[in-house]
Coordinates of C-alpha atoms and ligand atoms in Angstrom, one line a residue:
Chain A
M63 CA 19.7 32.7 85.2
N64 CA 22.9 31.1 84.4
V65 CA 24.8 30.1 81.3
S66 CA 24.0 26.4 82.3
D67 CA 20.2 27.2 82.3
I68 CA 20.3 28.1 78.5
M69 CA 23.3 26.3 77.1
I70 CA 23.0 23.2 74.6
R71 CA 24.7 20.3 76.3
N72 CA 24.6 17.9 73.6
I73 CA 27.2 19.1 71.4
F74 CA 29.0 17.7 68.1
T75 CA 32.9 18.1 68.5
A76 CA 35.4 17.5 65.4
E77 CA 38.9 16.1 65.6
P78 CA 41.6 18.3 64.5
D79 CA 42.7 16.0 61.6
M80 CA 39.0 16.1 59.9
A81 CA 39.2 17.2 56.4
I82 CA 37.3 20.6 55.9
G83 CA 35.1 19.3 53.0
D84 CA 34.1 16.7 55.3
A85 CA 33.3 19.4 58.4
L86 CA 31.4 21.4 56.1
E87 CA 29.3 18.7 54.9
L88 CA 28.7 17.5 58.6
M89 CA 27.6 21.0 59.4
K90 CA 25.1 21.3 56.7
K91 CA 23.8 18.0 57.4
K92 CA 23.5 18.6 61.0
H93 CA 22.1 22.5 60.3
F94 CA 25.4 23.6 62.8
R95 CA 27.1 26.7 62.1
H96 CA 29.9 26.0 64.6
M97 CA 31.8 23.0 66.0
P98 CA 34.5 22.9 68.8
V99 CA 37.6 21.2 67.8
T100 CA 38.8 18.8 70.9
D101 CA 41.9 16.5 71.1
S102 CA 41.8 12.9 71.9
S103 CA 41.5 13.8 75.6
G104 CA 38.6 15.9 75.1
T105 CA 40.2 19.1 75.5
M106 CA 39.0 22.1 73.4
I107 CA 41.8 23.5 71.1
G108 CA 40.0 25.4 68.6
I109 CA 36.4 26.3 67.0
I110 CA 35.4 26.4 63.4
S111 CA 32.5 27.8 61.8
D112 CA 30.9 27.2 58.4
R113 CA 31.3 31.1 57.5
D114 CA 35.4 31.0 58.1
L115 CA 35.7 27.8 56.4
K116 CA 33.7 29.1 53.2
E117 CA 35.5 32.4 53.1
A118 CA 39.1 30.7 53.5
S119 CA 38.1 28.5 50.5
P120 CA 39.4 29.2 47.1
S121 CA 36.8 29.5 44.1
I122 CA 35.6 26.3 42.9
F123 CA 36.9 27.0 39.5
E124 CA 40.5 27.4 40.8
G125 CA 42.7 24.4 40.8
N126 CA 43.8 24.5 44.6
H127 CA 39.9 24.2 45.7
K128 CA 40.0 20.3 46.0
D129 CA 43.3 20.8 48.0
Y130 CA 41.8 23.1 50.4
M131 CA 39.0 20.7 51.0
N132 CA 41.3 18.2 52.0
R133 CA 43.1 19.8 54.3
P134 CA 42.5 19.1 58.1
I135 CA 40.7 21.7 59.9
S136 CA 43.8 22.3 62.7
D137 CA 44.9 24.4 59.6
V138 CA 42.3 26.9 59.6
M139 CA 40.9 26.7 63.0
V140 CA 40.4 29.6 65.4
T141 CA 42.9 28.9 68.5
N142 CA 42.4 31.4 70.8
V143 CA 38.8 30.5 71.9
I144 CA 36.7 32.8 74.1
T145 CA 34.6 30.6 76.6
A146 CA 32.4 31.0 79.2
L147 CA 31.9 29.3 82.7
P148 CA 28.3 27.6 83.6
M149 CA 28.0 29.8 86.3
D150 CA 28.5 33.0 84.5
F151 CA 25.1 35.0 84.4
A152 CA 23.4 34.7 81.1
E153 CA 23.3 38.4 80.6
D154 CA 27.1 38.5 81.0
A155 CA 27.5 35.9 78.3
A156 CA 25.4 38.0 76.1
N157 CA 27.6 41.1 76.9
I158 CA 30.8 39.0 75.9
M159 CA 29.1 37.8 72.7
V160 CA 28.1 41.4 71.5
E161 CA 31.7 43.1 72.4
N162 CA 33.6 40.2 70.7
D163 CA 31.3 39.9 67.8
L164 CA 30.8 36.5 68.3
S165 CA 27.9 34.3 67.3
C166 CA 28.4 31.4 69.3
L167 CA 30.1 31.0 72.9
P168 CA 31.5 27.3 74.0
V169 CA 31.1 26.6 77.5
E170 CA 34.3 25.1 79.8
N171 CA 34.0 24.0 83.5
E172 CA 36.7 24.9 85.8
E173 CA 38.8 21.6 84.8
G174 CA 38.8 23.0 81.3
D175 CA 36.3 20.3 79.9
L176 CA 33.8 21.8 77.4
V177 CA 30.2 20.9 78.7
G178 CA 28.1 22.9 76.4
I179 CA 27.6 25.5 73.9
I180 CA 25.3 29.0 73.4
T181 CA 24.4 30.4 70.5
E182 CA 22.9 33.5 69.3
T183 CA 19.6 31.5 68.8
D184 CA 19.7 30.2 72.3
L185 CA 19.9 33.8 73.7
L186 CA 16.9 35.1 71.2
K187 CA 14.8 31.9 72.4
T188 CA 15.7 32.9 76.2
F189 CA 14.5 36.3 75.5
V190 CA 11.5 35.6 74.2
K191 CA 10.9 33.2 77.2
L192 CA 11.6 35.9 79.4
T193 CA 8.9 38.0 78.0
G194 CA 6.6 35.6 78.3
A195 CA 5.6 35.6 74.8
A196 CA 6.0 31.8 74.3
N197 CA 2.8 31.2 76.3
P198 CA -0.5 32.4 75.3
S199 CA -0.6 35.6 76.8
S200 CA -2.0 39.4 76.5
R201 CA 0.3 42.1 77.1
L202 CA -0.6 44.9 79.7
E203 CA 1.6 48.2 79.8
V204 CA 0.9 50.4 82.9
E205 CA 2.7 53.7 83.7
V206 CA 3.3 54.1 87.5
P207 CA 4.9 56.9 89.8
N208 CA 8.8 55.6 90.6
E209 CA 8.0 54.9 94.1
S210 CA 8.2 51.6 96.3
G211 CA 5.1 49.4 96.2
M212 CA 4.0 50.3 92.9
L213 CA 4.6 46.4 91.4
C214 CA 3.0 45.3 94.3
D215 CA -0.1 47.4 94.1
V216 CA -0.8 46.2 90.6
S217 CA 0.2 42.7 90.9
V218 CA -2.7 42.3 93.8
L219 CA -5.3 43.6 91.5
I220 CA -4.3 40.9 88.8
K221 CA -4.3 38.5 91.5
E222 CA -8.0 39.8 92.3
H223 CA -8.7 39.1 88.8
R224 CA -7.7 35.5 89.0
M225 CA -5.1 36.2 86.3
N226 CA -1.8 34.2 85.9
V227 CA 1.4 36.6 85.4
Q228 CA 3.7 34.7 82.7
S229 CA 6.3 37.4 82.9
V230 CA 6.9 41.0 84.1
L231 CA 9.5 43.6 82.8
L232 CA 10.1 47.0 84.7
Y233 CA 11.9 49.7 83.4
P234 CA 12.2 53.5 83.7
S235 CA 9.7 55.7 81.3
S236 CA 12.0 57.6 78.7
E237 CA 9.6 60.3 78.4
K238 CA 8.9 60.9 82.4
P239 CA 11.8 60.6 84.6
D240 CA 9.5 60.6 87.6
C241 CA 7.6 57.0 86.2
K242 CA 8.1 53.4 85.6
I243 CA 6.6 51.4 83.2
L244 CA 5.4 47.7 84.0
V245 CA 4.8 45.3 81.5
F246 CA 2.7 41.9 82.3
R247 CA 2.0 39.2 80.1
L248 CA -1.2 37.6 81.5
S249 CA -2.7 34.2 80.5
T250 CA -6.3 35.5 79.5
M251 CA -7.7 36.6 76.5
D252 CA -10.1 38.9 77.8
M253 CA -8.5 41.5 80.1
R254 CA -11.4 44.1 80.0
P255 CA -12.2 43.8 84.0
L256 CA -8.7 44.3 84.8
I257 CA -8.5 47.5 82.6
E258 CA -11.7 48.6 84.1
T259 CA -10.3 48.4 88.0
L260 CA -6.8 49.9 86.9
K261 CA -8.4 52.6 85.3
K262 CA -10.9 53.3 88.3
Q263 CA -8.0 53.4 90.5
G264 CA -6.5 55.8 88.6
Y265 CA -3.5 54.0 86.7
N266 CA -2.2 55.0 83.4
V267 CA -2.9 52.0 81.3
I268 CA -0.7 52.6 78.0
W269 CA -1.5 49.4 76.6
P270 CA -4.5 48.3 75.5
R271 CA -5.9 51.6 74.5
E272 CA -8.7 53.0 72.3
L273 CA -8.2 54.5 69.3
G274 CA -8.1 58.3 69.0
I275 CA -6.4 59.0 72.6
T276 CA -2.8 59.8 71.6
L277 CA -0.1 59.6 74.5
Chain B
M139 CA -29.0 22.9 48.8
T140 CA -28.2 26.1 47.3
G141 CA -25.8 25.6 44.3
N142 CA -22.7 23.4 45.6
A143 CA -22.5 24.6 49.2
V144 CA -23.8 23.0 52.4
Y145 CA -24.8 24.8 55.7
I146 CA -24.1 22.7 58.5
Y147 CA -25.8 23.5 61.9
S148 CA -27.6 21.7 65.2
N149 CA -29.3 23.3 68.1
E150 CA -26.6 21.4 70.1
Q151 CA -23.9 23.7 69.2
L152 CA -25.7 26.3 71.4
Q153 CA -24.8 24.4 74.3
Y154 CA -21.4 25.7 74.1
K155 CA -22.0 28.4 76.7
F156 CA -19.3 29.3 79.9
H157 CA -21.8 31.6 81.3
D158 CA -24.2 34.5 80.7
D159 CA -21.4 37.3 80.9
H160 CA -18.5 35.2 78.7
P161 CA -17.9 37.0 75.6
F162 CA -17.7 33.8 73.7
N163 CA -21.6 33.7 73.0
Q164 CA -23.3 31.1 70.8
Q165 CA -26.4 33.5 70.1
R166 CA -24.3 34.5 67.1
L167 CA -25.3 31.1 65.5
S168 CA -29.1 31.7 66.0
M169 CA -28.8 35.4 65.1
T170 CA -26.8 34.4 61.6
N171 CA -29.2 31.9 60.9
D172 CA -32.1 34.2 61.4
L173 CA -30.6 36.9 59.1
L174 CA -30.2 34.3 56.3
T175 CA -33.6 32.8 56.7
E176 CA -35.1 36.5 56.6
T177 CA -33.0 37.2 53.7
G178 CA -34.6 34.3 51.9
A179 CA -30.8 32.6 51.2
L180 CA -31.2 29.8 53.5
N181 CA -33.9 27.2 54.0
K182 CA -33.8 25.6 57.7
A183 CA -35.1 22.4 56.2
E184 CA -32.2 22.0 54.1
M185 CA -29.7 22.6 56.5
I186 CA -27.4 19.6 57.5
P187 CA -27.1 18.6 61.0
A188 CA -23.8 18.3 62.7
R189 CA -22.8 15.4 64.8
K190 CA -21.2 14.8 68.1
A191 CA -17.5 13.6 67.3
T192 CA -16.5 10.7 69.0
V193 CA -13.8 10.6 71.6
Q194 CA -11.7 8.3 68.9
E195 CA -12.0 11.4 66.8
L196 CA -11.1 13.8 69.4
M197 CA -7.7 11.7 70.0
L198 CA -6.8 12.2 66.3
I199 CA -5.1 15.5 68.1
H200 CA -5.9 15.6 71.7
D201 CA -4.4 13.7 74.6
E202 CA -6.6 11.2 76.5
D203 CA -5.8 12.1 80.0
Y204 CA -7.0 16.0 78.7
I205 CA -10.0 14.7 77.3
Q206 CA -10.8 12.9 80.5
A207 CA -10.4 15.6 82.4
V208 CA -13.0 17.8 80.2
I209 CA -15.2 14.8 80.8
N210 CA -14.7 14.9 84.4
A211 CA -15.4 18.7 84.6
S212 CA -18.6 18.2 82.2
E213 CA -19.7 16.2 85.3
G214 CA -18.8 18.9 88.0
Q215 CA -15.5 17.4 89.1
V216 CA -12.9 20.0 88.5
K217 CA -10.0 19.7 90.6
S218 CA -7.9 23.0 91.3
S219 CA -5.0 21.4 89.4
Y220 CA -6.8 21.3 86.1
R221 CA -6.2 25.2 85.7
T222 CA -2.8 25.0 85.0
A223 CA -2.4 21.5 83.9
Y224 CA -5.5 21.5 81.4
G225 CA -6.3 25.0 81.2
I226 CA -9.8 24.2 82.7
G227 CA -11.6 26.3 85.4
T228 CA -9.9 29.6 84.4
D229 CA -11.7 32.8 83.7
D230 CA -11.4 32.3 79.7
T231 CA -12.4 28.5 80.0
P232 CA -14.4 27.8 83.1
A233 CA -16.0 24.5 83.6
F234 CA -19.7 24.2 82.8
P235 CA -22.1 21.1 82.5
E236 CA -22.0 18.9 79.5
M237 CA -19.0 21.1 78.6
H238 CA -17.6 17.6 76.7
D239 CA -20.7 17.0 74.8
A240 CA -21.1 20.6 73.7
A241 CA -17.4 21.1 72.6
S242 CA -17.7 17.5 70.6
W243 CA -20.8 18.9 68.6
L244 CA -18.7 21.9 67.4
V245 CA -16.0 19.5 66.3
G246 CA -18.5 17.1 65.1
G247 CA -19.8 19.8 62.9
T248 CA -16.7 20.5 60.9
L249 CA -16.0 16.7 60.7
E250 CA -19.4 16.7 58.8
A251 CA -18.5 19.4 56.5
V252 CA -15.3 17.4 55.5
D253 CA -17.6 14.3 54.8
Q254 CA -20.0 16.2 52.9
V255 CA -17.0 17.5 50.6
F256 CA -15.1 13.8 50.2
E257 CA -18.1 11.8 50.3
H258 CA -21.3 13.8 49.1
G259 CA -19.7 15.6 46.4
Y260 CA -20.2 19.1 47.5
D261 CA -17.6 21.6 46.6
H262 CA -18.1 23.7 49.8
A263 CA -19.3 23.2 53.3
L264 CA -19.9 25.5 56.1
N265 CA -19.9 25.2 59.8
L266 CA -20.2 28.0 61.9
G267 CA -19.9 26.5 64.9
G268 CA -16.3 25.4 64.0
G269 CA -12.9 27.5 64.4
L270 CA -11.9 26.7 68.1
H271 CA -8.4 27.7 66.8
H272 CA -6.6 28.1 70.5
G273 CA -7.3 24.6 71.7
F274 CA -3.9 22.5 72.4
R275 CA -3.1 19.2 72.3
G276 CA -3.5 18.7 75.7
K277 CA -4.9 22.2 76.9
A278 CA -7.7 24.6 76.7
S279 CA -6.8 28.1 75.9
G280 CA -8.7 31.7 74.9
F281 CA -12.1 29.9 75.1
C282 CA -11.5 26.9 73.2
I283 CA -11.7 23.6 74.5
Y284 CA -11.2 20.9 71.5
N285 CA -9.7 22.3 68.3
D286 CA -12.3 21.4 65.5
S287 CA -10.0 22.6 62.8
S288 CA -6.7 20.3 63.9
I289 CA -9.1 17.4 64.4
A290 CA -10.5 17.9 60.9
I291 CA -7.3 18.3 59.2
E292 CA -5.9 15.3 60.7
Y293 CA -8.9 13.6 59.8
M294 CA -8.8 14.5 56.0
K295 CA -5.1 13.5 56.3
K296 CA -5.6 10.0 57.5
K297 CA -9.1 9.3 55.6
Y298 CA -8.7 11.0 52.3
G299 CA -4.8 11.4 51.8
A300 CA -5.5 15.3 51.3
R301 CA -2.9 17.9 51.6
V302 CA -4.6 20.8 53.4
L303 CA -4.2 24.6 53.3
Y304 CA -5.7 26.1 56.8
V305 CA -6.0 29.7 56.4
D306 CA -7.0 31.9 59.7
T307 CA -8.3 35.4 59.4
D308 CA -9.5 35.6 62.8
A309 CA -8.0 38.9 64.8
H310 CA -6.0 36.3 67.1
H311 CA -3.3 34.3 65.7
G312 CA -4.3 30.5 64.8
D313 CA -1.7 29.1 67.4
G314 CA -3.4 25.6 68.2
V315 CA -3.6 24.7 64.6
Q316 CA -0.3 26.0 64.0
W317 CA 1.5 24.0 66.6
A318 CA -0.5 20.9 65.9
F319 CA 1.3 20.6 62.2
Y320 CA 4.3 22.6 63.0
N321 CA 6.5 19.5 61.8
D322 CA 4.3 18.5 58.9
P323 CA 5.2 19.6 55.2
D324 CA 1.7 18.1 54.4
V325 CA -0.4 20.6 56.4
C326 CA 0.3 24.4 55.5
T327 CA -0.9 27.0 58.0
L328 CA -1.3 30.6 57.3
S329 CA -2.7 33.0 59.9
F330 CA -3.4 36.7 59.6
H331 CA -3.9 38.4 62.9
E332 CA -3.2 41.4 65.0
S333 CA 0.5 41.3 65.9
G334 CA 1.2 39.4 68.8
R335 CA 2.9 42.5 70.2
F336 CA -0.4 43.8 71.0
L337 CA -3.2 41.0 71.2
F338 CA -3.5 37.6 72.7
P339 CA -1.9 34.9 72.3
G340 CA 1.0 36.6 71.5
T341 CA 2.7 34.3 69.0
G342 CA 2.2 34.4 65.1
H343 CA 5.5 36.2 64.3
V344 CA 6.6 36.3 60.8
N345 CA 9.8 34.0 62.0
E346 CA 7.7 31.3 63.0
R347 CA 8.0 29.3 59.7
G348 CA 7.7 25.6 60.6
H349 CA 10.2 23.1 62.1
G350 CA 12.3 20.1 60.7
D351 CA 10.3 18.6 57.6
G352 CA 7.8 21.3 58.1
Y353 CA 9.8 23.9 57.8
G354 CA 8.3 26.5 55.0
Y355 CA 4.6 25.1 55.7
S356 CA 3.9 27.7 58.4
F357 CA 3.1 31.4 57.5
N358 CA 2.3 34.3 59.9
V359 CA 1.2 37.5 58.5
P360 CA 0.9 39.9 61.9
Y361 CA -0.8 43.3 61.3
E362 CA -0.1 46.3 63.3
A363 CA -2.9 47.4 65.8
F364 CA -5.3 49.7 64.4
S365 CA -4.9 48.5 60.5
E366 CA -7.5 49.2 58.5
D367 CA -9.5 47.2 55.5
E368 CA -7.3 48.5 52.4
S369 CA -4.0 47.6 54.3
M370 CA -5.3 44.1 55.4
L371 CA -6.8 42.9 52.5
T372 CA -3.8 44.0 50.3
L373 CA -1.6 41.5 52.7
Y374 CA -4.4 38.9 52.6
K375 CA -4.7 39.0 48.7
A376 CA -1.3 38.9 47.9
A377 CA -0.2 36.2 50.6
L378 CA -3.0 33.7 50.1
R379 CA -2.6 33.8 46.4
E380 CA 1.1 33.2 46.7
V381 CA 0.9 30.3 49.4
T382 CA -2.1 28.7 47.5
E383 CA 0.3 28.7 44.3
Y384 CA 3.1 27.3 46.2
F385 CA 1.4 24.7 48.4
K386 CA -1.0 23.3 45.7
P387 CA -3.6 22.2 48.3
D388 CA -6.2 19.4 47.8
I389 CA -8.4 21.4 49.7
I390 CA -8.6 24.8 51.5
L391 CA -10.0 25.2 55.3
T392 CA -10.6 28.8 56.3
Q393 CA -11.4 30.0 60.0
N394 CA -13.5 33.1 59.5
G395 CA -13.3 34.6 62.9
A396 CA -15.1 38.2 62.8
D397 CA -13.1 39.9 65.6
S398 CA -10.9 42.3 63.4
H399 CA -13.8 44.6 62.8
Y400 CA -13.6 47.8 64.8
Y401 CA -16.5 47.1 67.0
D402 CA -15.0 44.0 68.4
P403 CA -14.3 44.6 72.0
L404 CA -11.5 42.3 72.4
T405 CA -9.1 43.4 69.7
H406 CA -7.5 46.6 68.1
L407 CA -8.0 46.5 64.6
C408 CA -10.2 48.7 62.3
G409 CA -11.9 46.5 60.0
T410 CA -15.4 47.0 58.4
I411 CA -18.0 44.7 57.4
N412 CA -16.5 44.8 53.4
L413 CA -13.7 42.9 55.0
Y414 CA -15.9 40.1 55.5
H415 CA -17.2 40.4 52.0
E416 CA -13.8 40.3 50.5
I417 CA -12.6 37.5 52.5
P418 CA -14.3 34.5 51.5
K419 CA -14.5 35.9 47.8
L420 CA -10.8 35.2 47.3
A421 CA -11.2 31.9 49.1
H422 CA -13.7 30.8 47.0
E423 CA -11.9 31.6 43.5
L424 CA -8.6 30.0 44.7
A425 CA -10.6 26.7 45.6
H426 CA -12.1 26.6 42.1
E427 CA -8.7 27.3 40.5
Y428 CA -6.4 24.9 42.9
C429 CA -8.7 22.2 44.3
D430 CA -11.3 21.4 42.3
G431 CA -13.7 23.6 44.3
K432 CA -13.0 21.7 47.7
W433 CA -13.6 24.4 50.3
I434 CA -14.4 24.2 53.9
A435 CA -15.3 27.1 56.2
V436 CA -15.9 27.5 59.9
G437 CA -16.6 30.1 62.4
G438 CA -14.2 31.5 65.2
G439 CA -13.8 34.4 67.2
G440 CA -16.2 37.3 67.2
Y441 CA -17.3 39.1 70.1
D442 CA -19.7 42.0 69.0
I443 CA -22.4 39.4 68.3
W444 CA -25.0 42.0 67.7
R445 CA -23.4 44.5 64.9
V446 CA -20.7 42.3 63.5
V447 CA -21.0 38.4 63.4
P448 CA -24.4 38.0 61.8
R449 CA -23.7 40.0 58.9
A450 CA -20.2 38.9 58.4
W451 CA -20.9 35.3 58.7
S452 CA -24.3 35.7 56.6
L453 CA -21.9 37.1 54.0
L454 CA -19.4 34.5 54.2
W455 CA -22.5 32.1 53.4
L456 CA -23.9 34.3 50.3
V457 CA -20.4 34.4 48.9
M458 CA -20.1 30.4 49.6
S459 CA -23.3 29.8 48.0
E460 CA -23.3 32.1 45.2
Q461 CA -26.0 34.4 46.4
T462 CA -24.5 37.6 47.0
G463 CA -27.2 39.0 44.5
M464 CA -29.5 38.8 47.2
I465 CA -27.9 42.0 49.1
N466 CA -29.7 45.1 48.3
G467 CA -28.4 47.3 51.0
F468 CA -30.9 47.1 53.8
L469 CA -31.0 44.5 56.1
P470 CA -34.3 42.5 56.2
E471 CA -36.8 44.7 58.5
N472 CA -37.8 41.5 60.3
W473 CA -34.5 40.7 61.4
V474 CA -34.0 44.0 62.9
N475 CA -37.1 44.4 64.6
K476 CA -36.8 40.7 66.1
W477 CA -33.2 41.4 67.5
R478 CA -33.7 45.3 68.1
A479 CA -35.1 44.9 71.6
A480 CA -32.5 42.6 73.0
S481 CA -29.7 44.3 71.9
P482 CA -27.7 46.8 74.2
V483 CA -26.4 48.9 71.1
N484 CA -28.2 50.2 67.8
L485 CA -28.4 47.0 65.4
P486 CA -27.2 48.2 62.0
G487 CA -29.7 48.9 59.3
Y488 CA -27.6 48.0 56.3
W489 CA -25.3 45.3 54.9
H490 CA -22.4 47.4 54.7
D491 CA -20.8 49.7 57.3
P492 CA -21.0 53.4 56.4
Q493 CA -18.1 55.7 55.9
G494 CA -16.2 57.0 59.1
I495 CA -17.6 54.5 61.9
Y496 CA -14.2 55.5 63.4
P497 CA -12.0 58.2 64.3
E498 CA -8.7 59.3 62.2
I499 CA -5.9 56.4 62.8
P500 CA -2.9 58.4 64.0
R501 CA 0.2 57.3 62.0
R502 CA -1.8 55.5 59.3
N503 CA 1.1 55.7 56.7
E504 CA 3.3 54.1 59.4
I505 CA 1.2 51.2 59.9
E506 CA 0.5 50.8 56.3
K507 CA 4.3 50.8 55.7
K508 CA 4.9 48.5 58.3
N509 CA 2.4 45.8 57.1
E510 CA 4.0 45.7 53.7
R511 CA 7.2 45.2 55.0
T512 CA 5.6 42.1 57.0
L513 CA 4.3 40.8 53.6
L514 CA 7.4 40.4 51.9
N515 CA 9.2 38.9 55.5
A516 CA 6.4 36.5 55.8
L517 CA 6.5 35.4 52.3
K518 CA 10.5 35.2 51.9
P519 CA 10.7 31.3 52.0
I520 CA 8.6 31.1 48.7
Y521 CA 10.8 33.9 46.8
Q522 CA 13.8 31.9 48.0
K523 CA 12.2 28.9 46.7
N524 CA 11.4 30.2 43.4
K525 CA 14.9 32.0 42.8
K526 CA 16.3 28.7 43.3
H527 CA 13.9 27.3 40.7
V528 CA 15.1 29.8 38.2
F529 CA 18.6 29.5 38.0
Ligands
ZN163 ZN1 -10.1 35.6 67.8

């Protein structure tokens, strides 16, 4: 999954001479928290966030509050903006955001044109999509030995029960180093027939489980 | 009929049957009717028949091509593409003959309930055949074909200009109804359910609060797996009261799935029959307090049809028709004798469950604490709004 798969392409930009007050109002109206600032040729020269603008603002009771609101955003915008490329992996973009404590990341192509933006919300939505919870589905969690072919074996049983897989996660067990955990989301409301088969074949089904059985 | 409530039922509602081994089994309706009759709380002659919803009415919510696919499937013409496109022909919602008619009768029952309240002056109406909350505009899901509650809500909006509060206490998230009105500030949905981390359909997170104009009109209260009566009822009572006070509906529509019981084979909650006595009590009280009595109730899930659903849904009617005085501890002997032979499990002899039907819950305090936190989080938009009014 690349940045271009999850970025927002339809972006609002501001011009550097826009008044701070107007920018704040526009962002409020459009429910944006960030706006890239571009020059007349469309090249990005900075970025503003509603939080930065508000934090820099003198109190409304001070005389210079009105002056501040009339100043151009070029006075306060962040200029050395960290960006991503459309072909960057989504997880790399997420890493950049975490490391630099960013809540948004503009995307530029190799010519330097602004082509999109990624926000925290987009990443969160992507995560929900990847874990499959956006489609009606049930969660199956199975512990398997850390050997080749286990994902395939379990998948075959799922197929035999004609269940459609919405997502799969596979990760090492934190408790047993010789085991892996498989988490599926399956489009069915009733997993009982599959669970029965899995248990009969000796799989350790971690979820769903019955009350009274502690792990 | 008894007091100010009507009971809606037609035999056609029993035709909603996928196959003999499917967990969704409408024999629960016959067993409930029977239990109420034997109790002396329902006179079969006074039941109001359901009706068959028209295609026009289905189209208040559903897409035309989806309805056409259901009609085709009813006539045995199921294409394999229907499975992914329309959710028909899957193991959850396999095609069956006359499925369109059967599903339309369930919808018609809920529409009849609406008309009984708005046109015939009844305060309350009950259609236990309704509550198919997983049905989407263009897709069957989770045993549900047409979404009677969504259709009835749209019908009430259009025909009577009503603002509706939809309250869903099924163990599964009321996703179909929530998404149908996600952008609508005139319909408020409130769903209590086992957390999507543990149970189908996976949605119903607290932060699903509505979108656009509808933001703040969608509420979700997910319970931890293995939650018990006390914790679930604390959350239910607090949230329902707050949301009703905040939204001030014209009418309350409650979905009464009976699958949060410990015995239910599809879910992982630890409710007892007490839950199904308490849930309708508060809905009843609030309908009188805020809606001039207007309250419609429908059924929903419920997959232990022997030990749970007949008692749970009978209690719903007894509360609605103010006949709870008829409960004297024991279930009518005639009812137990009649169904005992067919039942694969021991039928209960009492209205309420005895103590200790399930083992000790590990991490009980943690579950309760998590649930309390969920409640505060779920009601955040109301607390924020209230604060704004104060200052
Ligand atoms: Zn359910």
